[in-house]
Amino acid sequence: MALGLCPQVLCSLGGWLSLYISFCRLNKHRSYEWNCRLVTFTHGVLSIGLSAYIGFVDGPWPFTHPGSPNTPLQVHVLCLTLGYFIFDLGWCIYFQSEGALMLAHHTLSILGIIMALVLGESGTEVNAVLFGSEITNPLLQMRWFLRETGHYHSFTGDVVDFLFVALFTGVRIGVGARLLFCEMVSPKPKGFVKVGGVAMYAVSWCFMFSIWRFAWKKSIKKYHAWRSRRREERQLKRHGHLKTR
């Protein structure tokens, strides 16, 4: 069964690589990272839609049926995502664009998907983890594109940052904790599957600390900028340079 899925994974890898090459040819004036992030954005949107359909419509529900046998749709989505993660990990290693934490995340994702495919079970919770991991991905890529185009320091940039922090905290940390609890108390998932779940959740917390630190610094900076503007307005009013009703 697992060996029979190799062609499907290779087709997925070839598809993502072909998409990247196509973006590079269409956007010759852009950097390689720009085009890779376009692939990442595409995968994020696609995987969110597919994993949401599996979890909320097709089933089974990951909070009540962890360790269930994989459904055909789960297998197809996991193969599609496995091909992407292999592509992106290879790109990151070749261009040395990411740190150890992101490489660890990709490696754990690849191992987790392979484990579910080889076992023929636990695709339910792996798919749920995929949804939680990818739901903030498009926002992360939008943030990068805004920076590259000089539009990050704007209302749009603030909205993207707020949604990213809120979704990461609420879904990946909050809902992720509930999912991990259901995984740990259920007798059906294998022990090493549970260990993998703990490792992925630990990686999410490492990301969370960095995100909260960034959010705190940005909030303080925004607050000081607001106080500075208010101080200038009061001074202008006091000296009669600002018209008031």
PDB file of C-alpha atoms in Angstrom:
ATOM      1  CA  MET A   1       0.000   0.000   0.000  1.00  0.00           C
ATOM      2  CA  ALA A   2       2.706   2.476   1.004  1.00  0.00           C
ATOM      3  CA  LEU A   3       4.933   1.569  -1.973  1.00  0.00           C
ATOM      4  CA  GLY A   4       1.940   1.941  -4.259  1.00  0.00           C
ATOM      5  CA  LEU A   5       1.627   5.572  -3.138  1.00  0.00           C
ATOM      6  CA  CYS A   6       5.180   6.464  -4.235  1.00  0.00           C
ATOM      7  CA  PRO A   7       4.133   7.356  -7.810  1.00  0.00           C
ATOM      8  CA  GLN A   8       1.425   9.621  -6.414  1.00  0.00           C
ATOM      9  CA  VAL A   9       3.927  11.395  -4.162  1.00  0.00           C
ATOM     10  CA  LEU A  10       6.423  11.712  -7.035  1.00  0.00           C
ATOM     11  CA  CYS A  11       3.695  13.189  -9.258  1.00  0.00           C
ATOM     12  CA  SER A  12       2.915  15.687  -6.512  1.00  0.00           C
ATOM     13  CA  LEU A  13       6.582  16.613  -6.163  1.00  0.00           C
ATOM     14  CA  GLY A  14       6.860  17.019  -9.930  1.00  0.00           C
ATOM     15  CA  GLY A  15       3.725  19.152  -9.985  1.00  0.00           C
ATOM     16  CA  TRP A  16       4.984  21.575  -7.324  1.00  0.00           C
ATOM     17  CA  LEU A  17       8.394  21.755  -8.985  1.00  0.00           C
ATOM     18  CA  SER A  18       6.771  22.451 -12.352  1.00  0.00           C
ATOM     19  CA  LEU A  19       4.633  25.184 -10.808  1.00  0.00           C
ATOM     20  CA  TYR A  20       7.753  26.772  -9.311  1.00  0.00           C
ATOM     21  CA  ILE A  21       9.563  26.683 -12.655  1.00  0.00           C
ATOM     22  CA  SER A  22       6.519  28.219 -14.336  1.00  0.00           C
ATOM     23  CA  PHE A  23       6.425  31.052 -11.797  1.00  0.00           C
ATOM     24  CA  CYS A  24      10.154  31.657 -12.340  1.00  0.00           C
ATOM     25  CA  ARG A  25       9.629  31.974 -16.085  1.00  0.00           C
ATOM     26  CA  LEU A  26       6.591  34.218 -15.711  1.00  0.00           C
ATOM     27  CA  ASN A  27       8.256  36.445 -13.085  1.00  0.00           C
ATOM     28  CA  LYS A  28      11.816  36.693 -14.370  1.00  0.00           C
ATOM     29  CA  HIS A  29      12.229  40.088 -12.705  1.00  0.00           C
ATOM     30  CA  ARG A  30      11.413  38.582  -9.297  1.00  0.00           C
ATOM     31  CA  SER A  31      13.680  36.643  -6.937  1.00  0.00           C
ATOM     32  CA  TYR A  32      13.650  32.876  -6.517  1.00  0.00           C
ATOM     33  CA  GLU A  33      12.203  33.352  -3.055  1.00  0.00           C
ATOM     34  CA  TRP A  34       9.309  35.385  -4.454  1.00  0.00           C
ATOM     35  CA  ASN A  35       8.366  32.528  -6.784  1.00  0.00           C
ATOM     36  CA  CYS A  36       8.840  29.884  -4.096  1.00  0.00           C
ATOM     37  CA  ARG A  37       6.525  31.815  -1.801  1.00  0.00           C
ATOM     38  CA  LEU A  38       3.942  31.927  -4.576  1.00  0.00           C
ATOM     39  CA  VAL A  39       4.077  28.118  -4.597  1.00  0.00           C
ATOM     40  CA  THR A  40       3.807  28.121  -0.804  1.00  0.00           C
ATOM     41  CA  PHE A  41       0.802  30.448  -0.943  1.00  0.00           C
ATOM     42  CA  THR A  42      -0.873  28.214  -3.537  1.00  0.00           C
ATOM     43  CA  HIS A  43      -0.284  25.105  -1.444  1.00  0.00           C
ATOM     44  CA  GLY A  44      -1.549  26.881   1.673  1.00  0.00           C
ATOM     45  CA  VAL A  45      -4.857  27.896   0.089  1.00  0.00           C
ATOM     46  CA  LEU A  46      -5.331  24.484  -1.532  1.00  0.00           C
ATOM     47  CA  SER A  47      -4.479  22.467   1.577  1.00  0.00           C
ATOM     48  CA  ILE A  48      -6.716  24.635   3.804  1.00  0.00           C
ATOM     49  CA  GLY A  49      -9.680  24.012   1.527  1.00  0.00           C
ATOM     50  CA  LEU A  50      -9.077  20.285   1.159  1.00  0.00           C
ATOM     51  CA  SER A  51      -8.274  19.594   4.809  1.00  0.00           C
ATOM     52  CA  ALA A  52     -11.267  21.674   5.936  1.00  0.00           C
ATOM     53  CA  TYR A  53     -13.552  19.648   3.659  1.00  0.00           C
ATOM     54  CA  ILE A  54     -12.126  16.396   5.033  1.00  0.00           C
ATOM     55  CA  GLY A  55     -12.443  17.470   8.655  1.00  0.00           C
ATOM     56  CA  PHE A  56     -15.797  19.262   8.584  1.00  0.00           C
ATOM     57  CA  VAL A  57     -17.662  17.449   5.790  1.00  0.00           C
ATOM     58  CA  ASP A  58     -16.155  14.137   4.685  1.00  0.00           C
ATOM     59  CA  GLY A  59     -15.008  13.029   8.151  1.00  0.00           C
ATOM     60  CA  PRO A  60     -14.249  11.401  10.431  1.00  0.00           C
ATOM     61  CA  TRP A  61     -14.084  14.072  13.152  1.00  0.00           C
ATOM     62  CA  PRO A  62     -10.482  14.204  14.476  1.00  0.00           C
ATOM     63  CA  PHE A  63     -11.476  15.025  18.072  1.00  0.00           C
ATOM     64  CA  THR A  64     -13.540  11.862  18.452  1.00  0.00           C
ATOM     65  CA  HIS A  65     -11.903   9.428  16.007  1.00  0.00           C
ATOM     66  CA  PRO A  66      -8.096   9.763  16.229  1.00  0.00           C
ATOM     67  CA  GLY A  67      -6.274   6.711  14.949  1.00  0.00           C
ATOM     68  CA  SER A  68      -9.022   5.848  12.468  1.00  0.00           C
ATOM     69  CA  PRO A  69      -8.179   4.104   9.166  1.00  0.00           C
ATOM     70  CA  ASN A  70      -7.269   6.505   6.391  1.00  0.00           C
ATOM     71  CA  THR A  71      -9.952   7.392   3.866  1.00  0.00           C
ATOM     72  CA  PRO A  72      -9.096   7.587   0.131  1.00  0.00           C
ATOM     73  CA  LEU A  73      -9.489  11.378   0.156  1.00  0.00           C
ATOM     74  CA  GLN A  74      -7.173  11.700   3.160  1.00  0.00           C
ATOM     75  CA  VAL A  75      -4.556   9.624   1.356  1.00  0.00           C
ATOM     76  CA  HIS A  76      -4.739  11.807  -1.767  1.00  0.00           C
ATOM     77  CA  VAL A  77      -4.395  15.030   0.236  1.00  0.00           C
ATOM     78  CA  LEU A  78      -1.515  13.656   2.319  1.00  0.00           C
ATOM     79  CA  CYS A  79       0.331  12.578  -0.846  1.00  0.00           C
ATOM     80  CA  LEU A  80      -0.246  16.008  -2.372  1.00  0.00           C
ATOM     81  CA  THR A  81       1.096  17.711   0.746  1.00  0.00           C
ATOM     82  CA  LEU A  82       4.013  15.313   1.151  1.00  0.00           C
ATOM     83  CA  GLY A  83       5.222  16.197  -2.338  1.00  0.00           C
ATOM     84  CA  TYR A  84       5.036  19.884  -1.458  1.00  0.00           C
ATOM     85  CA  PHE A  85       6.958  19.544   1.812  1.00  0.00           C
ATOM     86  CA  ILE A  86       9.706  17.544   0.084  1.00  0.00           C
ATOM     87  CA  PHE A  87       9.971  20.284  -2.554  1.00  0.00           C
ATOM     88  CA  ASP A  88      10.004  23.121  -0.014  1.00  0.00           C
ATOM     89  CA  LEU A  89      12.479  21.410   2.326  1.00  0.00           C
ATOM     90  CA  GLY A  90      14.839  20.817  -0.597  1.00  0.00           C
ATOM     91  CA  TRP A  91      14.471  24.456  -1.680  1.00  0.00           C
ATOM     92  CA  CYS A  92      15.156  25.750   1.847  1.00  0.00           C
ATOM     93  CA  ILE A  93      18.244  23.575   2.237  1.00  0.00           C
ATOM     94  CA  TYR A  94      19.611  24.489  -1.198  1.00  0.00           C
ATOM     95  CA  PHE A  95      19.131  28.251  -0.763  1.00  0.00           C
ATOM     96  CA  GLN A  96      19.797  28.159   3.016  1.00  0.00           C
ATOM     97  CA  SER A  97      16.847  30.493   3.528  1.00  0.00           C
ATOM     98  CA  GLU A  98      15.419  29.138   6.787  1.00  0.00           C
ATOM     99  CA  GLY A  99      16.637  28.441  10.299  1.00  0.00           C
ATOM    100  CA  ALA A 100      16.734  25.206  12.234  1.00  0.00           C
ATOM    101  CA  LEU A 101      13.196  25.594  13.609  1.00  0.00           C
ATOM    102  CA  MET A 102      11.543  25.777  10.185  1.00  0.00           C
ATOM    103  CA  LEU A 103      13.652  22.877   8.928  1.00  0.00           C
ATOM    104  CA  ALA A 104      12.596  20.868  11.983  1.00  0.00           C
ATOM    105  CA  HIS A 105       8.946  21.719  11.267  1.00  0.00           C
ATOM    106  CA  HIS A 106       9.215  20.529   7.662  1.00  0.00           C
ATOM    107  CA  THR A 107      11.077  17.367   8.672  1.00  0.00           C
ATOM    108  CA  LEU A 108       8.491  16.488  11.319  1.00  0.00           C
ATOM    109  CA  SER A 109       5.692  17.175   8.831  1.00  0.00           C
ATOM    110  CA  ILE A 110       7.264  14.845   6.270  1.00  0.00           C
ATOM    111  CA  LEU A 111       7.832  12.099   8.836  1.00  0.00           C
ATOM    112  CA  GLY A 112       4.305  12.473  10.212  1.00  0.00           C
ATOM    113  CA  ILE A 113       2.688  12.186   6.790  1.00  0.00           C
ATOM    114  CA  ILE A 114       4.861   9.201   5.826  1.00  0.00           C
ATOM    115  CA  MET A 115       3.983   7.541   9.126  1.00  0.00           C
ATOM    116  CA  ALA A 116       0.240   7.961   8.508  1.00  0.00           C
ATOM    117  CA  LEU A 117       0.540   6.644   4.956  1.00  0.00           C
ATOM    118  CA  VAL A 118       2.638   3.616   5.963  1.00  0.00           C
ATOM    119  CA  LEU A 119       0.386   2.726   8.907  1.00  0.00           C
ATOM    120  CA  GLY A 120      -2.779   3.271   6.921  1.00  0.00           C
ATOM    121  CA  GLU A 121      -4.276   5.070   9.919  1.00  0.00           C
ATOM    122  CA  SER A 122      -4.164   8.356  11.876  1.00  0.00           C
ATOM    123  CA  GLY A 123      -4.726  10.312   8.673  1.00  0.00           C
ATOM    124  CA  THR A 124      -7.651  11.943  10.467  1.00  0.00           C
ATOM    125  CA  GLU A 125      -5.536  13.767  13.030  1.00  0.00           C
ATOM    126  CA  VAL A 126      -2.637  14.359  10.629  1.00  0.00           C
ATOM    127  CA  ASN A 127      -5.085  16.078   8.290  1.00  0.00           C
ATOM    128  CA  ALA A 128      -6.333  18.181  11.229  1.00  0.00           C
ATOM    129  CA  VAL A 129      -2.753  19.174  12.043  1.00  0.00           C
ATOM    130  CA  LEU A 130      -2.294  20.091   8.382  1.00  0.00           C
ATOM    131  CA  PHE A 131      -5.330  22.382   8.556  1.00  0.00           C
ATOM    132  CA  GLY A 132      -4.113  24.040  11.753  1.00  0.00           C
ATOM    133  CA  SER A 133      -0.582  24.459  10.418  1.00  0.00           C
ATOM    134  CA  GLU A 134      -1.583  25.891   7.061  1.00  0.00           C
ATOM    135  CA  ILE A 135      -4.435  28.196   8.077  1.00  0.00           C
ATOM    136  CA  THR A 136      -1.964  30.996   8.882  1.00  0.00           C
ATOM    137  CA  ASN A 137       0.328  30.288   5.930  1.00  0.00           C
ATOM    138  CA  PRO A 138      -1.354  32.540   3.331  1.00  0.00           C
ATOM    139  CA  LEU A 139      -1.242  35.431   5.807  1.00  0.00           C
ATOM    140  CA  LEU A 140       2.454  34.801   6.440  1.00  0.00           C
ATOM    141  CA  GLN A 141       3.156  34.926   2.710  1.00  0.00           C
ATOM    142  CA  MET A 142       1.006  38.064   2.266  1.00  0.00           C
ATOM    143  CA  ARG A 143       3.052  39.711   5.012  1.00  0.00           C
ATOM    144  CA  TRP A 144       6.266  38.913   3.146  1.00  0.00           C
ATOM    145  CA  PHE A 145       4.872  40.167  -0.184  1.00  0.00           C
ATOM    146  CA  LEU A 146       3.733  43.407   1.473  1.00  0.00           C
ATOM    147  CA  ARG A 147       7.240  43.930   2.810  1.00  0.00           C
ATOM    148  CA  GLU A 148       8.817  43.275  -0.576  1.00  0.00           C
ATOM    149  CA  THR A 149       6.498  45.715  -2.356  1.00  0.00           C
ATOM    150  CA  GLY A 150       6.832  48.438   0.292  1.00  0.00           C
ATOM    151  CA  HIS A 151       3.226  48.230   1.528  1.00  0.00           C
ATOM    152  CA  TYR A 152       3.798  46.526   4.869  1.00  0.00           C
ATOM    153  CA  HIS A 153       3.718  49.696   7.003  1.00  0.00           C
ATOM    154  CA  SER A 154       0.066  50.378   6.269  1.00  0.00           C
ATOM    155  CA  PHE A 155      -3.404  49.554   7.534  1.00  0.00           C
ATOM    156  CA  THR A 156      -3.371  46.409   5.375  1.00  0.00           C
ATOM    157  CA  GLY A 157      -0.121  45.288   6.977  1.00  0.00           C
ATOM    158  CA  ASP A 158      -1.574  45.827  10.448  1.00  0.00           C
ATOM    159  CA  VAL A 159      -4.677  43.792   9.592  1.00  0.00           C
ATOM    160  CA  VAL A 160      -2.591  40.934   8.185  1.00  0.00           C
ATOM    161  CA  ASP A 161      -0.381  40.884  11.296  1.00  0.00           C
ATOM    162  CA  PHE A 162      -3.388  40.945  13.634  1.00  0.00           C
ATOM    163  CA  LEU A 163      -5.147  38.095  11.820  1.00  0.00           C
ATOM    164  CA  PHE A 164      -1.941  36.065  11.697  1.00  0.00           C
ATOM    165  CA  VAL A 165      -1.280  36.372  15.439  1.00  0.00           C
ATOM    166  CA  ALA A 166      -4.946  35.777  16.330  1.00  0.00           C
ATOM    167  CA  LEU A 167      -5.301  32.691  14.133  1.00  0.00           C
ATOM    168  CA  PHE A 168      -1.974  31.222  15.211  1.00  0.00           C
ATOM    169  CA  THR A 169      -2.830  31.671  18.884  1.00  0.00           C
ATOM    170  CA  GLY A 170      -6.429  30.535  18.626  1.00  0.00           C
ATOM    171  CA  VAL A 171      -6.140  27.653  16.177  1.00  0.00           C
ATOM    172  CA  ARG A 172      -2.599  26.328  16.288  1.00  0.00           C
ATOM    173  CA  ILE A 173      -2.119  26.753  20.037  1.00  0.00           C
ATOM    174  CA  GLY A 174      -5.670  26.735  21.429  1.00  0.00           C
ATOM    175  CA  VAL A 175      -7.424  24.192  19.195  1.00  0.00           C
ATOM    176  CA  GLY A 176      -4.129  22.336  18.808  1.00  0.00           C
ATOM    177  CA  ALA A 177      -4.001  21.748  22.555  1.00  0.00           C
ATOM    178  CA  ARG A 178      -7.494  20.222  22.469  1.00  0.00           C
ATOM    179  CA  LEU A 179      -6.549  17.989  19.547  1.00  0.00           C
ATOM    180  CA  LEU A 180      -3.372  16.839  21.296  1.00  0.00           C
ATOM    181  CA  PHE A 181      -5.349  16.041  24.448  1.00  0.00           C
ATOM    182  CA  CYS A 182      -7.820  13.917  22.461  1.00  0.00           C
ATOM    183  CA  GLU A 183      -4.899  12.158  20.782  1.00  0.00           C
ATOM    184  CA  MET A 184      -3.169  11.385  24.077  1.00  0.00           C
ATOM    185  CA  VAL A 185      -6.214  10.021  25.928  1.00  0.00           C
ATOM    186  CA  SER A 186      -7.432   7.892  23.030  1.00  0.00           C
ATOM    187  CA  PRO A 187      -6.260   4.250  23.092  1.00  0.00           C
ATOM    188  CA  LYS A 188      -6.335   3.878  19.290  1.00  0.00           C
ATOM    189  CA  PRO A 189      -3.329   5.910  18.017  1.00  0.00           C
ATOM    190  CA  LYS A 190       0.088   4.250  18.211  1.00  0.00           C
ATOM    191  CA  GLY A 191       2.512   5.473  20.877  1.00  0.00           C
ATOM    192  CA  PHE A 192       4.987   6.930  18.386  1.00  0.00           C
ATOM    193  CA  VAL A 193       2.131   8.779  16.673  1.00  0.00           C
ATOM    194  CA  LYS A 194       1.401  10.473  19.993  1.00  0.00           C
ATOM    195  CA  VAL A 195       5.095  11.329  20.399  1.00  0.00           C
ATOM    196  CA  GLY A 196       5.025  12.922  16.955  1.00  0.00           C
ATOM    197  CA  GLY A 197       1.998  14.969  17.953  1.00  0.00           C
ATOM    198  CA  VAL A 198       3.782  16.247  21.047  1.00  0.00           C
ATOM    199  CA  ALA A 199       6.839  17.166  18.951  1.00  0.00           C
ATOM    200  CA  MET A 200       4.743  19.127  16.437  1.00  0.00           C
ATOM    201  CA  TYR A 201       2.931  20.964  19.212  1.00  0.00           C
ATOM    202  CA  ALA A 202       6.271  21.821  20.846  1.00  0.00           C
ATOM    203  CA  VAL A 203       7.464  23.305  17.547  1.00  0.00           C
ATOM    204  CA  SER A 204       4.267  25.381  17.398  1.00  0.00           C
ATOM    205  CA  TRP A 205       5.051  26.799  20.849  1.00  0.00           C
ATOM    206  CA  CYS A 206       8.566  27.721  19.716  1.00  0.00           C
ATOM    207  CA  PHE A 207       7.032  29.664  16.841  1.00  0.00           C
ATOM    208  CA  MET A 208       4.468  31.147  19.236  1.00  0.00           C
ATOM    209  CA  PHE A 209       7.108  32.646  21.520  1.00  0.00           C
ATOM    210  CA  SER A 210       8.731  34.386  18.547  1.00  0.00           C
ATOM    211  CA  ILE A 211       5.359  35.631  17.274  1.00  0.00           C
ATOM    212  CA  TRP A 212       4.288  36.997  20.649  1.00  0.00           C
ATOM    213  CA  ARG A 213       7.639  38.741  21.063  1.00  0.00           C
ATOM    214  CA  PHE A 214       7.187  40.353  17.649  1.00  0.00           C
ATOM    215  CA  ALA A 215       3.567  41.339  18.432  1.00  0.00           C
ATOM    216  CA  TRP A 216       4.598  42.897  21.754  1.00  0.00           C
ATOM    217  CA  LYS A 217       7.389  44.945  20.181  1.00  0.00           C
ATOM    218  CA  LYS A 218       5.131  46.147  17.377  1.00  0.00           C
ATOM    219  CA  SER A 219       2.356  47.063  19.829  1.00  0.00           C
ATOM    220  CA  ILE A 220       4.758  49.065  21.992  1.00  0.00           C
ATOM    221  CA  LYS A 221       6.134  50.825  18.919  1.00  0.00           C
ATOM    222  CA  LYS A 222       2.609  51.693  17.732  1.00  0.00           C
ATOM    223  CA  TYR A 223       1.676  52.944  21.199  1.00  0.00           C
ATOM    224  CA  HIS A 224       4.728  55.244  21.431  1.00  0.00           C
ATOM    225  CA  ALA A 225       4.043  56.566  17.921  1.00  0.00           C
ATOM    226  CA  TRP A 226       0.427  57.327  18.919  1.00  0.00           C
ATOM    227  CA  ARG A 227       1.527  59.129  22.099  1.00  0.00           C
ATOM    228  CA  SER A 228       4.044  61.138  20.122  1.00  0.00           C
ATOM    229  CA  ARG A 229       1.356  62.258  17.662  1.00  0.00           C
ATOM    230  CA  ARG A 230      -0.999  63.185  20.502  1.00  0.00           C
ATOM    231  CA  ARG A 231       1.735  65.217  22.194  1.00  0.00           C
ATOM    232  CA  GLU A 232       2.437  67.115  18.973  1.00  0.00           C
ATOM    233  CA  GLU A 233      -1.283  67.828  18.478  1.00  0.00           C
ATOM    234  CA  ARG A 234      -1.598  69.234  22.018  1.00  0.00           C
ATOM    235  CA  GLN A 235       1.410  71.452  21.493  1.00  0.00           C
ATOM    236  CA  LEU A 236      -0.003  72.770  18.224  1.00  0.00           C
ATOM    237  CA  LYS A 237      -3.351  73.511  19.865  1.00  0.00           C
ATOM    238  CA  ARG A 238      -1.654  75.253  22.768  1.00  0.00           C
ATOM    239  CA  HIS A 239       0.280  77.569  20.454  1.00  0.00           C
ATOM    240  CA  GLY A 240      -2.696  78.232  18.220  1.00  0.00           C
ATOM    241  CA  HIS A 241      -1.300  76.557  15.106  1.00  0.00           C
ATOM    242  CA  LEU A 242      -4.070  73.974  14.904  1.00  0.00           C
ATOM    243  CA  LYS A 243      -7.566  75.227  14.194  1.00  0.00           C
ATOM    244  CA  THR A 244     -10.208  73.951  16.570  1.00  0.00           C
ATOM    245  CA  ARG A 245     -13.972  74.431  16.696  1.00  0.00           C
TER     246      ARG A 245
END
